[in-house]
CSV table of C-alpha atoms and ligand atoms in Angstrom, one decimal:
chain,number,residue,atom,x,y,z
F,1,UNK,CA,-38.9,-103.2,-278.7
F,2,UNK,CA,-41.8,-105.0,-280.1
F,3,UNK,CA,-45.5,-104.9,-280.3
F,4,UNK,CA,-46.6,-108.5,-279.6
F,5,UNK,CA,-49.9,-109.7,-281.0
F,6,UNK,CA,-52.2,-111.3,-278.5
F,7,UNK,CA,-55.0,-113.6,-279.5
F,8,UNK,CA,-57.1,-116.5,-278.1
F,9,UNK,CA,-57.0,-119.7,-280.1
F,10,UNK,CA,-60.2,-119.0,-282.0
F,11,UNK,CA,-59.2,-115.3,-282.6
F,12,UNK,CA,-62.3,-113.7,-281.0
F,13,UNK,CA,-60.2,-112.0,-278.4
F,14,UNK,CA,-57.4,-109.8,-279.8
F,15,UNK,CA,-54.9,-107.6,-278.0
F,16,UNK,CA,-51.4,-106.3,-278.0
F,17,UNK,CA,-48.5,-106.4,-275.5
F,18,UNK,CA,-47.0,-102.9,-276.2
F,19,UNK,CA,-43.4,-102.1,-276.3
F,20,UNK,CA,-42.1,-105.3,-274.8
F,21,UNK,CA,-38.9,-107.3,-275.1
F,22,UNK,CA,-36.9,-109.7,-273.0
F,23,UNK,CA,-35.5,-106.9,-270.8
F,24,UNK,CA,-38.8,-105.2,-270.2
F,25,UNK,CA,-40.5,-108.3,-268.8
F,26,UNK,CA,-39.8,-111.6,-267.2
F,27,UNK,CA,-40.2,-114.9,-268.9
F,28,UNK,CA,-40.4,-117.9,-266.6
F,29,UNK,CA,-42.1,-121.3,-266.4
F,30,UNK,CA,-44.1,-121.9,-263.3
F,31,UNK,CA,-44.7,-125.5,-262.1
F,32,UNK,CA,-46.8,-124.7,-259.1
F,33,UNK,CA,-49.9,-126.7,-258.4
F,34,UNK,CA,-52.2,-123.6,-258.8
F,35,UNK,CA,-51.0,-123.0,-262.3
F,36,UNK,CA,-51.5,-126.6,-263.1
F,37,UNK,CA,-55.0,-126.5,-261.6
F,38,UNK,CA,-55.8,-123.6,-263.9
F,39,UNK,CA,-54.6,-125.5,-266.9
F,40,UNK,CA,-56.7,-128.5,-265.9
F,41,UNK,CA,-59.7,-126.3,-265.3
F,42,UNK,CA,-59.5,-125.1,-268.9
F,43,UNK,CA,-58.9,-128.6,-270.2
F,44,UNK,CA,-62.0,-129.8,-268.3
F,45,UNK,CA,-64.0,-127.0,-270.0
F,46,UNK,CA,-62.6,-128.3,-273.4
F,47,UNK,CA,-59.8,-127.0,-275.6
F,48,UNK,CA,-60.4,-129.2,-278.7
F,49,UNK,CA,-57.1,-129.6,-280.6
F,50,UNK,CA,-55.6,-126.3,-279.5
F,51,UNK,CA,-52.0,-126.3,-278.3
F,52,UNK,CA,-51.2,-127.7,-274.8
F,53,UNK,CA,-51.0,-125.3,-271.9
F,54,UNK,CA,-48.6,-127.4,-269.8
F,55,UNK,CA,-45.2,-128.5,-271.0
F,56,UNK,CA,-43.7,-132.0,-270.3
F,57,UNK,CA,-42.7,-130.8,-266.8
F,58,UNK,CA,-46.3,-129.6,-266.1
F,59,UNK,CA,-44.9,-126.1,-266.3
F,60,UNK,CA,-46.7,-123.0,-267.7
F,61,UNK,CA,-44.6,-120.7,-269.8
F,62,UNK,CA,-45.5,-117.1,-268.7
F,63,UNK,CA,-44.3,-113.6,-269.6
F,64,UNK,CA,-44.7,-111.2,-266.7
F,65,UNK,CA,-45.2,-107.7,-267.9
F,66,UNK,CA,-46.8,-104.4,-266.7
F,67,UNK,CA,-50.6,-104.6,-266.9
F,68,UNK,CA,-50.8,-101.1,-268.3
F,69,UNK,CA,-48.9,-102.2,-271.4
F,70,UNK,CA,-51.5,-104.8,-272.3
F,71,UNK,CA,-54.6,-103.9,-274.2
F,72,UNK,CA,-57.5,-106.0,-275.3
F,73,UNK,CA,-58.7,-104.5,-278.5
F,74,UNK,CA,-61.4,-106.9,-279.6
F,75,UNK,CA,-63.6,-109.5,-277.8
F,76,UNK,CA,-63.4,-108.1,-274.3
F,77,UNK,CA,-66.9,-109.5,-273.7
F,78,UNK,CA,-65.4,-113.0,-274.0
F,79,UNK,CA,-63.2,-112.5,-271.0
F,80,UNK,CA,-63.8,-114.7,-268.0
F,81,UNK,CA,-62.0,-115.0,-264.7
F,82,UNK,CA,-61.5,-117.8,-262.2
F,83,UNK,CA,-59.8,-118.0,-258.8
F,84,UNK,CA,-58.8,-121.1,-256.8
F,85,UNK,CA,-59.9,-119.4,-253.6
F,86,UNK,CA,-61.4,-116.1,-252.5
F,87,UNK,CA,-57.9,-114.8,-252.1
F,88,UNK,CA,-56.3,-116.4,-255.1
F,89,UNK,CA,-54.8,-114.8,-258.1
F,90,UNK,CA,-57.3,-113.6,-260.7
F,91,UNK,CA,-56.8,-116.1,-263.6
F,92,UNK,CA,-58.2,-114.7,-266.9
F,93,UNK,CA,-59.3,-116.8,-269.9
F,94,UNK,CA,-61.5,-116.6,-273.0
F,95,UNK,CA,-64.9,-118.1,-272.8
F,96,UNK,CA,-65.0,-118.7,-276.5
F,97,UNK,CA,-62.2,-121.3,-276.7
F,98,UNK,CA,-60.9,-121.6,-273.1
F,99,UNK,CA,-57.5,-120.0,-273.9
F,100,UNK,CA,-55.6,-119.0,-270.8
F,101,UNK,CA,-54.9,-115.2,-271.0
F,102,UNK,CA,-53.0,-114.3,-267.9
F,103,UNK,CA,-52.8,-114.1,-264.2
F,104,UNK,CA,-53.1,-110.9,-262.2
F,105,UNK,CA,-53.0,-109.9,-258.5
F,106,UNK,CA,-55.4,-107.2,-257.4
F,107,UNK,CA,-56.2,-103.9,-259.1
F,108,UNK,CA,-53.3,-102.1,-257.4
F,109,UNK,CA,-50.7,-104.4,-258.6
F,110,UNK,CA,-49.0,-103.4,-261.9
F,111,UNK,CA,-48.5,-106.9,-263.2
F,112,UNK,CA,-49.9,-109.6,-265.5
F,113,UNK,CA,-48.4,-113.0,-266.1
F,114,UNK,CA,-49.4,-113.6,-269.7
F,115,UNK,CA,-49.7,-117.3,-270.5
F,116,UNK,CA,-47.9,-118.4,-273.7
F,117,UNK,CA,-51.1,-119.6,-275.4
F,118,UNK,CA,-52.3,-116.0,-275.7
F,119,UNK,CA,-49.2,-114.7,-277.5
F,120,UNK,CA,-48.8,-114.8,-281.3
F,121,UNK,CA,-45.2,-114.2,-282.1
F,122,UNK,CA,-44.4,-112.9,-285.6
F,123,UNK,CA,-40.8,-113.9,-285.1
F,124,UNK,CA,-40.1,-116.6,-282.6
F,125,UNK,CA,-40.9,-116.4,-278.9
F,126,UNK,CA,-37.2,-116.3,-278.1
F,127,UNK,CA,-36.7,-113.4,-280.6
F,128,UNK,CA,-39.5,-111.4,-279.0
F,129,UNK,CA,-39.3,-112.0,-275.3
F,130,UNK,CA,-36.1,-114.0,-274.8
F,131,UNK,CA,-35.3,-117.4,-273.4
F,132,UNK,CA,-37.2,-118.9,-270.5
F,133,UNK,CA,-35.1,-117.6,-267.5
F,134,UNK,CA,-36.0,-120.3,-265.1
F,135,UNK,CA,-38.4,-123.0,-264.0
F,136,UNK,CA,-39.9,-121.9,-260.6
F,137,UNK,CA,-41.9,-123.8,-258.0
F,138,UNK,CA,-40.5,-127.1,-259.1
F,139,UNK,CA,-40.8,-129.0,-255.9
F,140,UNK,CA,-43.8,-131.1,-257.0
F,141,UNK,CA,-42.5,-131.9,-260.5
F,142,UNK,CA,-42.2,-135.6,-261.1
F,143,UNK,CA,-40.1,-135.6,-264.2
F,144,UNK,CA,-36.5,-134.3,-263.6
F,145,UNK,CA,-36.0,-130.9,-265.3
F,146,UNK,CA,-32.6,-131.0,-267.0
F,147,UNK,CA,-30.1,-128.6,-265.4
F,148,UNK,CA,-29.6,-126.7,-268.7
F,149,UNK,CA,-33.3,-125.8,-268.8
F,150,UNK,CA,-33.8,-125.2,-265.1
F,151,UNK,CA,-32.2,-121.7,-265.0
F,152,UNK,CA,-31.7,-119.6,-261.9
F,153,UNK,CA,-35.0,-119.7,-260.0
F,154,UNK,CA,-34.0,-117.5,-257.1
F,155,UNK,CA,-32.4,-114.8,-259.3
F,156,UNK,CA,-35.5,-114.9,-261.6
F,157,UNK,CA,-37.9,-114.5,-258.7
F,158,UNK,CA,-35.8,-111.6,-257.3
F,159,UNK,CA,-35.8,-110.0,-260.8
F,160,UNK,CA,-39.5,-110.4,-261.0
F,161,UNK,CA,-40.0,-108.7,-257.6
F,162,UNK,CA,-37.7,-105.8,-258.6
F,163,UNK,CA,-39.6,-105.3,-261.8
F,164,UNK,CA,-43.0,-105.2,-260.0
F,165,UNK,CA,-41.7,-102.6,-257.6
F,166,UNK,CA,-40.3,-100.4,-260.4
F,167,UNK,CA,-43.6,-100.8,-262.4
F,168,UNK,CA,-45.5,-99.8,-259.2
F,169,UNK,CA,-43.4,-96.6,-258.9
F,170,UNK,CA,-44.1,-95.8,-262.6
F,171,UNK,CA,-47.8,-96.3,-262.0
F,172,UNK,CA,-48.1,-99.2,-264.5
F,173,UNK,CA,-51.0,-100.7,-262.6
F,174,UNK,CA,-53.4,-98.5,-264.6
F,175,UNK,CA,-55.0,-98.5,-267.0
F,176,UNK,CA,-55.9,-102.2,-266.7
F,177,UNK,CA,-57.8,-104.3,-269.2
F,178,UNK,CA,-58.9,-106.5,-266.3
F,179,UNK,CA,-60.0,-104.0,-263.6
F,180,UNK,CA,-62.3,-101.0,-263.7
F,181,UNK,CA,-61.2,-97.5,-262.5
F,182,UNK,CA,-62.9,-98.3,-259.2
F,183,UNK,CA,-60.7,-101.4,-258.9
F,184,UNK,CA,-63.4,-104.1,-259.6
F,185,UNK,CA,-62.7,-107.0,-261.9
F,186,UNK,CA,-64.5,-106.4,-265.2
F,187,UNK,CA,-66.3,-109.8,-264.8
F,188,UNK,CA,-67.3,-111.6,-261.6
F,189,UNK,CA,-64.7,-114.3,-260.9
F,190,UNK,CA,-65.8,-117.9,-260.7
F,191,UNK,CA,-64.3,-119.6,-257.6
F,192,UNK,CA,-63.3,-123.2,-258.1
F,193,UNK,CA,-61.2,-125.2,-255.7
F,194,UNK,CA,-58.3,-127.4,-256.7
F,195,UNK,CA,-60.0,-130.5,-255.4
F,196,UNK,CA,-63.1,-129.9,-257.4
F,197,UNK,CA,-61.0,-129.3,-260.6
F,198,UNK,CA,-59.1,-132.5,-259.9
F,199,UNK,CA,-62.3,-134.5,-259.4
F,200,UNK,CA,-63.5,-133.4,-262.9
F,201,UNK,CA,-60.4,-134.3,-264.8
F,202,UNK,CA,-61.3,-136.5,-267.8
F,203,UNK,CA,-58.4,-135.7,-270.1
R,301,ZN,ZN1,-61.4,-117.7,-278.5
R,302,ZN,ZN1,-47.7,-121.0,-260.7
């Protein structure tokens, strides 16, 4: 069991993923067009020389964990939130340096998918949260993902659903760094459509 340090690229936002390991969460890489659009949105805002969000298969390496186990201990005022539609996931990032933080569903859902850029591993990523279990939502991926990397997408998605259900039973949707007690997002989300993000790509 590990306390994993969380930080944006510039260090203004700091937090901790408490008591986590490979078994307690779910590491996967999502190649869906929404996750890609979020990455492009942040790249459009400007990320300087900070590490890439997307891998060579346009995937985002994510660690799904209970939202109540994540605390933001410094720089909460830097948090911003965007959605690709009025019903989309809440996608959180830092205003200071445009680091993706994580993706959440609504306030009743006990889950945050922490984006790899926000995790600072003391040992290696594999030591702390395990291997990537699978690439998911790979239909639109143009570069073939090698079989050895691809993993078992269906099992991983089922595992993720099972985890979320058990976290819900345990009441792990609260407290949340992202939603108030009343269930409102701590900042008003910006809604930006995929087409608008695409039109602005300059990188
Ligand atoms: Zn920052
Ligand atoms: Zn995705």
